[in-house]
Coordinates of C-alpha atoms in Angstrom, one line a residue:
M26 CA 39.3 -58.0 -27.3
E27 CA 38.6 -61.0 -29.5
A28 CA 36.4 -63.9 -28.6
P29 CA 34.7 -66.5 -30.8
L30 CA 31.3 -66.2 -32.2
S31 CA 28.9 -68.7 -30.8
L32 CA 27.7 -71.3 -28.4
S33 CA 24.8 -73.2 -30.0
A34 CA 26.1 -71.3 -32.9
H35 CA 29.3 -73.4 -32.6
T36 CA 27.6 -76.3 -34.4
Q37 CA 26.1 -73.9 -37.0
K38 CA 29.6 -72.3 -37.5
E39 CA 31.1 -75.7 -37.9
M40 CA 28.5 -76.6 -40.5
A41 CA 29.1 -73.3 -42.3
L42 CA 32.9 -73.9 -42.3
Q43 CA 32.5 -77.4 -43.6
K44 CA 30.1 -76.2 -46.4
S45 CA 32.6 -73.6 -47.5
G46 CA 35.7 -75.8 -47.3
H47 CA 37.2 -74.4 -44.2
V48 CA 38.1 -77.8 -42.7
P49 CA 39.4 -78.9 -40.3
G50 CA 39.5 -75.3 -39.1
P51 CA 39.3 -71.7 -40.4
D52 CA 42.2 -70.2 -42.3
G53 CA 43.9 -73.6 -42.6
L54 CA 44.0 -74.2 -38.8
P55 CA 44.0 -77.9 -37.8
F56 CA 41.0 -77.3 -35.4
T57 CA 38.1 -75.1 -34.7
P58 CA 38.3 -74.0 -31.0
D59 CA 35.4 -74.6 -28.6
W60 CA 33.9 -71.7 -26.8
S61 CA 31.0 -71.0 -24.5
P62 CA 29.9 -67.9 -22.6
E63 CA 30.2 -69.7 -19.3
A64 CA 33.8 -70.8 -20.0
H65 CA 34.7 -67.3 -21.2
L66 CA 33.2 -65.6 -18.2
A67 CA 35.3 -67.9 -16.0
F68 CA 38.4 -66.9 -18.0
M69 CA 37.5 -63.3 -17.4
E70 CA 37.0 -63.9 -13.7
R71 CA 40.4 -65.6 -13.3
N72 CA 42.2 -62.8 -15.1
G73 CA 40.4 -59.7 -13.7
I74 CA 38.7 -58.8 -17.0
S75 CA 35.5 -56.8 -16.4
K76 CA 34.2 -56.8 -20.0
S77 CA 34.9 -58.5 -23.3
I78 CA 34.1 -57.3 -26.7
L79 CA 33.3 -60.3 -28.8
S80 CA 34.0 -60.6 -32.5
C81 CA 34.1 -63.2 -35.2
S82 CA 37.6 -63.7 -36.5
G83 CA 38.9 -65.2 -39.8
P84 CA 37.6 -66.2 -42.3
G85 CA 34.7 -63.9 -41.4
T86 CA 31.1 -64.6 -42.3
H87 CA 31.0 -64.3 -46.1
L88 CA 32.4 -67.8 -46.6
I89 CA 31.7 -68.8 -50.2
P90 CA 32.8 -66.4 -53.0
G91 CA 29.7 -65.3 -55.0
D92 CA 27.2 -66.7 -52.6
D93 CA 25.9 -63.5 -51.1
A94 CA 22.7 -65.0 -49.8
F95 CA 24.7 -67.5 -47.6
G96 CA 27.0 -64.7 -46.5
R97 CA 24.1 -62.6 -45.4
E98 CA 22.5 -65.5 -43.6
V99 CA 25.7 -66.5 -41.6
T100 CA 26.4 -62.8 -40.8
R101 CA 22.9 -62.2 -39.4
E102 CA 23.0 -65.4 -37.3
V103 CA 26.4 -64.5 -35.8
N104 CA 25.3 -60.9 -35.1
E105 CA 22.0 -62.0 -33.5
F106 CA 23.8 -64.4 -31.3
A107 CA 26.3 -61.8 -30.1
A108 CA 23.6 -59.3 -29.5
E109 CA 21.7 -61.8 -27.4
L110 CA 24.8 -62.3 -25.3
K111 CA 25.1 -58.6 -24.8
R112 CA 21.5 -58.3 -23.8
K113 CA 21.9 -61.2 -21.3
F114 CA 25.2 -60.0 -19.9
P115 CA 25.3 -56.2 -20.6
A116 CA 28.0 -55.5 -18.1
R117 CA 30.2 -58.3 -19.3
F118 CA 29.9 -58.5 -23.1
G119 CA 29.8 -56.1 -26.0
F120 CA 30.4 -57.1 -29.6
F121 CA 31.6 -56.0 -33.0
A122 CA 29.1 -56.9 -35.6
S123 CA 30.3 -58.9 -38.7
L124 CA 29.6 -57.7 -42.2
P125 CA 29.1 -59.8 -45.3
L126 CA 31.9 -58.2 -47.4
P127 CA 32.5 -58.2 -50.4
D128 CA 28.7 -58.0 -50.7
I129 CA 28.4 -54.2 -50.7
D130 CA 24.6 -54.0 -50.7
G131 CA 24.3 -56.6 -47.9
T132 CA 26.9 -54.8 -45.9
L133 CA 25.1 -51.4 -46.1
L134 CA 21.9 -53.1 -44.8
E135 CA 23.7 -54.9 -42.0
I136 CA 25.5 -51.8 -40.8
D137 CA 22.1 -50.1 -40.1
Y138 CA 20.5 -53.2 -38.7
A139 CA 23.4 -53.9 -36.3
L140 CA 23.5 -50.4 -35.0
D141 CA 19.8 -49.7 -34.9
H142 CA 18.4 -53.0 -33.8
L143 CA 21.3 -55.0 -32.2
D144 CA 23.1 -52.2 -30.3
A145 CA 26.5 -53.3 -31.8
D146 CA 29.6 -51.5 -30.4
G147 CA 31.2 -51.4 -33.8
F148 CA 32.2 -53.7 -36.6
V149 CA 34.8 -56.3 -37.4
L150 CA 36.2 -56.4 -40.9
M151 CA 38.6 -59.0 -42.2
S152 CA 41.9 -57.8 -43.6
N153 CA 40.6 -58.9 -47.0
S154 CA 37.3 -60.2 -48.2
H155 CA 38.0 -62.7 -51.1
G156 CA 40.8 -60.4 -52.3
M157 CA 39.0 -57.1 -51.6
Y158 CA 41.5 -55.2 -49.4
L159 CA 40.3 -52.3 -47.1
G160 CA 41.5 -49.4 -49.3
D161 CA 39.6 -50.7 -52.3
V162 CA 37.6 -48.0 -54.1
R163 CA 34.6 -50.3 -54.3
L164 CA 34.2 -49.9 -50.5
A165 CA 33.5 -46.1 -50.8
P166 CA 29.7 -46.5 -50.1
V167 CA 30.5 -48.7 -47.0
Y168 CA 33.0 -46.1 -45.7
A169 CA 30.5 -43.3 -46.4
K170 CA 27.9 -45.0 -44.2
L171 CA 30.5 -45.8 -41.5
Q172 CA 31.6 -42.2 -41.6
T173 CA 28.0 -41.0 -41.2
R174 CA 27.5 -43.4 -38.2
K175 CA 30.9 -42.4 -36.7
A176 CA 31.6 -46.1 -36.5
L177 CA 34.4 -48.1 -34.7
V178 CA 36.0 -50.7 -36.9
F179 CA 38.2 -53.5 -35.6
V180 CA 40.2 -55.4 -38.3
H181 CA 41.0 -59.1 -37.9
P182 CA 43.5 -60.8 -40.2
T183 CA 42.6 -63.7 -42.5
T184 CA 44.2 -65.7 -45.3
P185 CA 45.8 -63.4 -47.9
C186 CA 44.2 -63.6 -51.3
P187 CA 46.7 -63.0 -54.1
A188 CA 45.3 -61.6 -57.3
Q189 CA 45.9 -64.8 -59.3
A190 CA 43.9 -66.9 -56.8
C191 CA 41.1 -64.4 -56.2
N192 CA 40.5 -63.9 -59.9
H193 CA 40.0 -67.7 -60.3
G194 CA 36.5 -68.8 -61.1
E195 CA 36.6 -71.6 -58.4
L196 CA 38.1 -69.8 -55.4
T197 CA 38.4 -72.1 -52.4
P198 CA 40.2 -71.8 -49.1
Q199 CA 42.7 -74.4 -50.3
R200 CA 43.4 -72.5 -53.5
K201 CA 44.1 -69.4 -51.5
R202 CA 46.6 -71.2 -49.3
D203 CA 48.2 -72.9 -52.3
N204 CA 49.3 -69.5 -53.6
I205 CA 51.0 -68.5 -50.3
P206 CA 54.7 -69.3 -49.9
L207 CA 55.5 -71.8 -47.1
S208 CA 51.8 -72.4 -46.4
A209 CA 52.3 -76.1 -46.4
T210 CA 55.0 -75.7 -43.7
Y211 CA 53.7 -73.0 -41.4
I212 CA 50.2 -72.1 -40.3
I213 CA 48.7 -68.9 -41.7
G214 CA 48.5 -67.2 -38.3
M215 CA 52.3 -67.4 -37.8
M216 CA 53.4 -64.9 -40.5
E217 CA 50.6 -64.3 -43.0
Y218 CA 48.2 -62.8 -40.4
F219 CA 50.8 -60.1 -39.7
F220 CA 51.6 -59.6 -43.3
D221 CA 47.9 -59.3 -44.4
S222 CA 47.0 -56.9 -41.7
T223 CA 50.0 -54.8 -42.6
R224 CA 49.0 -54.9 -46.3
T225 CA 45.5 -53.8 -45.7
F226 CA 46.4 -50.9 -43.3
V227 CA 49.0 -49.6 -45.7
D228 CA 46.2 -49.7 -48.3
I229 CA 43.9 -47.9 -45.9
L230 CA 46.5 -45.2 -45.5
L231 CA 47.9 -44.8 -49.0
S232 CA 44.6 -45.0 -50.7
G233 CA 43.4 -42.0 -48.7
T234 CA 40.6 -44.1 -47.1
A235 CA 41.4 -43.1 -43.5
S236 CA 41.9 -39.4 -44.2
A237 CA 38.7 -39.2 -46.2
N238 CA 36.7 -40.7 -43.3
P239 CA 38.0 -39.0 -40.2
D240 CA 35.1 -40.1 -38.0
V241 CA 35.8 -43.8 -38.6
T242 CA 38.0 -45.1 -35.9
F243 CA 40.2 -48.1 -36.6
I244 CA 41.5 -50.7 -34.2
V245 CA 44.7 -52.3 -35.6
P246 CA 45.3 -55.9 -34.3
H247 CA 48.5 -57.4 -32.9
C248 CA 50.4 -54.3 -31.9
G249 CA 50.4 -52.9 -35.4
N250 CA 51.7 -56.1 -37.0
A251 CA 54.6 -55.2 -39.3
L252 CA 53.4 -51.6 -39.9
P253 CA 56.3 -50.0 -38.0
S254 CA 58.8 -51.8 -40.2
V255 CA 57.0 -51.1 -43.5
L256 CA 55.7 -47.6 -43.0
D257 CA 59.0 -45.7 -43.6
R258 CA 59.4 -47.4 -46.9
A259 CA 55.7 -47.1 -47.9
L260 CA 55.7 -43.4 -47.1
L261 CA 58.9 -42.9 -49.1
I262 CA 57.4 -44.5 -52.1
S263 CA 54.3 -42.5 -51.7
S264 CA 56.2 -39.3 -52.4
P265 CA 56.0 -37.6 -55.9
E266 CA 59.7 -38.2 -56.4
K267 CA 59.1 -41.9 -56.3
R268 CA 56.1 -41.9 -58.7
D269 CA 57.9 -44.3 -61.1
F270 CA 57.9 -46.9 -58.3
Q271 CA 54.1 -46.8 -58.0
A272 CA 52.3 -49.6 -59.9
T273 CA 49.5 -47.1 -60.7
P274 CA 50.9 -43.6 -60.5
G275 CA 48.3 -41.1 -59.3
T276 CA 46.3 -43.5 -57.1
V277 CA 48.7 -43.4 -54.1
R278 CA 48.2 -40.6 -51.6
E279 CA 51.3 -38.8 -50.5
L280 CA 51.8 -39.1 -46.8
T281 CA 54.6 -38.1 -44.4
P282 CA 55.5 -39.5 -40.9
P283 CA 54.0 -36.5 -39.1
V284 CA 50.7 -36.8 -40.9
V285 CA 50.5 -40.5 -40.2
K286 CA 51.4 -40.0 -36.5
E287 CA 48.6 -37.4 -36.2
M288 CA 46.1 -39.9 -37.8
F289 CA 47.3 -42.6 -35.4
K290 CA 46.8 -40.1 -32.5
T291 CA 43.2 -39.3 -33.4
Q292 CA 41.8 -42.1 -35.5
F293 CA 43.6 -45.4 -34.7
Y294 CA 44.0 -47.7 -31.7
F295 CA 46.4 -50.7 -31.5
D296 CA 45.5 -53.8 -29.5
L297 CA 48.1 -55.9 -27.7
A298 CA 46.7 -59.3 -28.6
G299 CA 49.3 -62.0 -29.5
S300 CA 52.9 -61.5 -28.6
P301 CA 53.7 -57.7 -28.4
M302 CA 56.1 -58.2 -25.5
P303 CA 59.1 -58.0 -25.2
N304 CA 60.0 -56.8 -28.7
M305 CA 57.2 -55.6 -30.9
I306 CA 56.0 -52.8 -28.6
H307 CA 59.2 -50.9 -28.9
H308 CA 58.8 -50.5 -32.7
M309 CA 55.1 -49.4 -32.4
L310 CA 56.0 -46.8 -29.8
R311 CA 57.9 -44.9 -32.6
W312 CA 54.5 -44.2 -34.1
T313 CA 52.1 -44.0 -31.2
T314 CA 51.7 -43.6 -27.4
S315 CA 50.2 -45.5 -24.5
E316 CA 46.9 -43.6 -24.9
R317 CA 46.2 -45.6 -28.1
L318 CA 47.0 -49.1 -26.8
L319 CA 44.3 -51.6 -25.8
Y320 CA 44.5 -55.0 -24.2
G321 CA 43.3 -58.0 -26.2
S322 CA 43.2 -61.6 -25.1
D323 CA 43.0 -63.3 -28.6
V324 CA 41.0 -66.0 -26.9
P325 CA 39.9 -68.7 -28.0
F326 CA 42.3 -69.1 -30.9
T327 CA 44.9 -68.4 -28.3
S328 CA 44.0 -70.8 -25.6
D329 CA 43.2 -69.7 -22.1
A330 CA 46.5 -71.0 -20.8
E331 CA 48.5 -69.3 -23.5
A332 CA 46.6 -66.0 -23.0
E333 CA 47.3 -66.1 -19.3
G334 CA 51.0 -66.7 -20.0
L335 CA 51.0 -63.7 -22.4
A336 CA 49.3 -61.6 -19.7
R337 CA 52.1 -62.5 -17.3
T338 CA 54.6 -61.4 -19.8
M339 CA 52.8 -58.1 -20.2
E340 CA 52.8 -57.6 -16.4
S341 CA 56.5 -58.0 -16.3
E342 CA 57.3 -55.9 -19.3
L343 CA 54.9 -53.0 -19.2
P344 CA 56.5 -51.4 -16.1
K345 CA 59.8 -51.2 -18.0
L346 CA 58.1 -48.8 -20.4
F347 CA 55.2 -47.1 -18.7
R348 CA 54.1 -45.4 -15.5
E349 CA 51.4 -47.2 -13.4
Q350 CA 48.6 -44.9 -14.6
E351 CA 49.6 -45.6 -18.2
I352 CA 49.6 -49.3 -17.5
Q353 CA 46.1 -49.1 -16.0
D354 CA 44.9 -47.2 -19.0
I355 CA 46.3 -49.8 -21.3
Y356 CA 44.5 -52.5 -19.4
H357 CA 41.2 -50.8 -19.1
G358 CA 41.1 -47.0 -19.1
N359 CA 41.6 -46.4 -22.8
A360 CA 39.0 -49.0 -23.7
E361 CA 36.5 -47.4 -21.2
K362 CA 37.0 -44.1 -22.8
L363 CA 36.7 -45.5 -26.3
F364 CA 33.5 -47.4 -25.5
G365 CA 32.0 -44.6 -23.4
T366 CA 31.9 -46.6 -20.2
K367 CA 34.1 -44.3 -18.1

């Protein structure tokens, strides 16, 4: 489901990353992957992929804290580029528009522009935007507009932003990473992507954000991340009996497993990018069913060769869990229904 953001825009993206301190690569990666429409179409052809939904991954498009003008500029360039690809290859490419969060006013403008002028298929949000997680009360106007537009929201993880780092007057990508345990040893994507996605979706659920906006559909990346392992505990602590365990009693919505499962059934999808097989999928199936699973390649941050290897693992593991029709729905049927192409 994920692809990069640009072609000629690759140079512009690199310049923006350098300007904002995301070097040599975004989210502390040692590189910025190359990508082109031609190479991606060839990848799709080799692997029987009829259509890709493009999105800009971490660190998103609002790259410099406090510089909303630059965030809006980068966001618009990324979205215009993706829209042009969709116009040029309408049967092969769709896209999730980026938003310049935490700039609320710029985000409200971009939602309307992306839907009304660029024909975006939905939106991609980072797991946090300079420390603003997705259940934050300040996002209420954004969710109100997304609710009105019945929008589809795909969430991509990025570097966690601990409060002590994000409240600092000179927030930089390095300062964020310096506050993350083991970040000097392991790349952010190994553990922290999973943890930050889990953190933001727990926030979406326990803040009441999801239930207050039932017409907003969320796509959770990487087979639910660590949600299956965390939800039982999070829901327990959300109960009135555990009010003393809540940092700010009264702000946490009480939820039960049946309520969450119903929301997952009607409002959430889970992509299978990364390494869901052979283990993670079993935990996620405690909370959802095959009808809510979507294939995702994770290209280009996962290389073509690695993505093809993961696809072969899926081919061998899915028949152990699902019938043939369910497998076909996971690969394409569920997405076709979601995007209205079936």
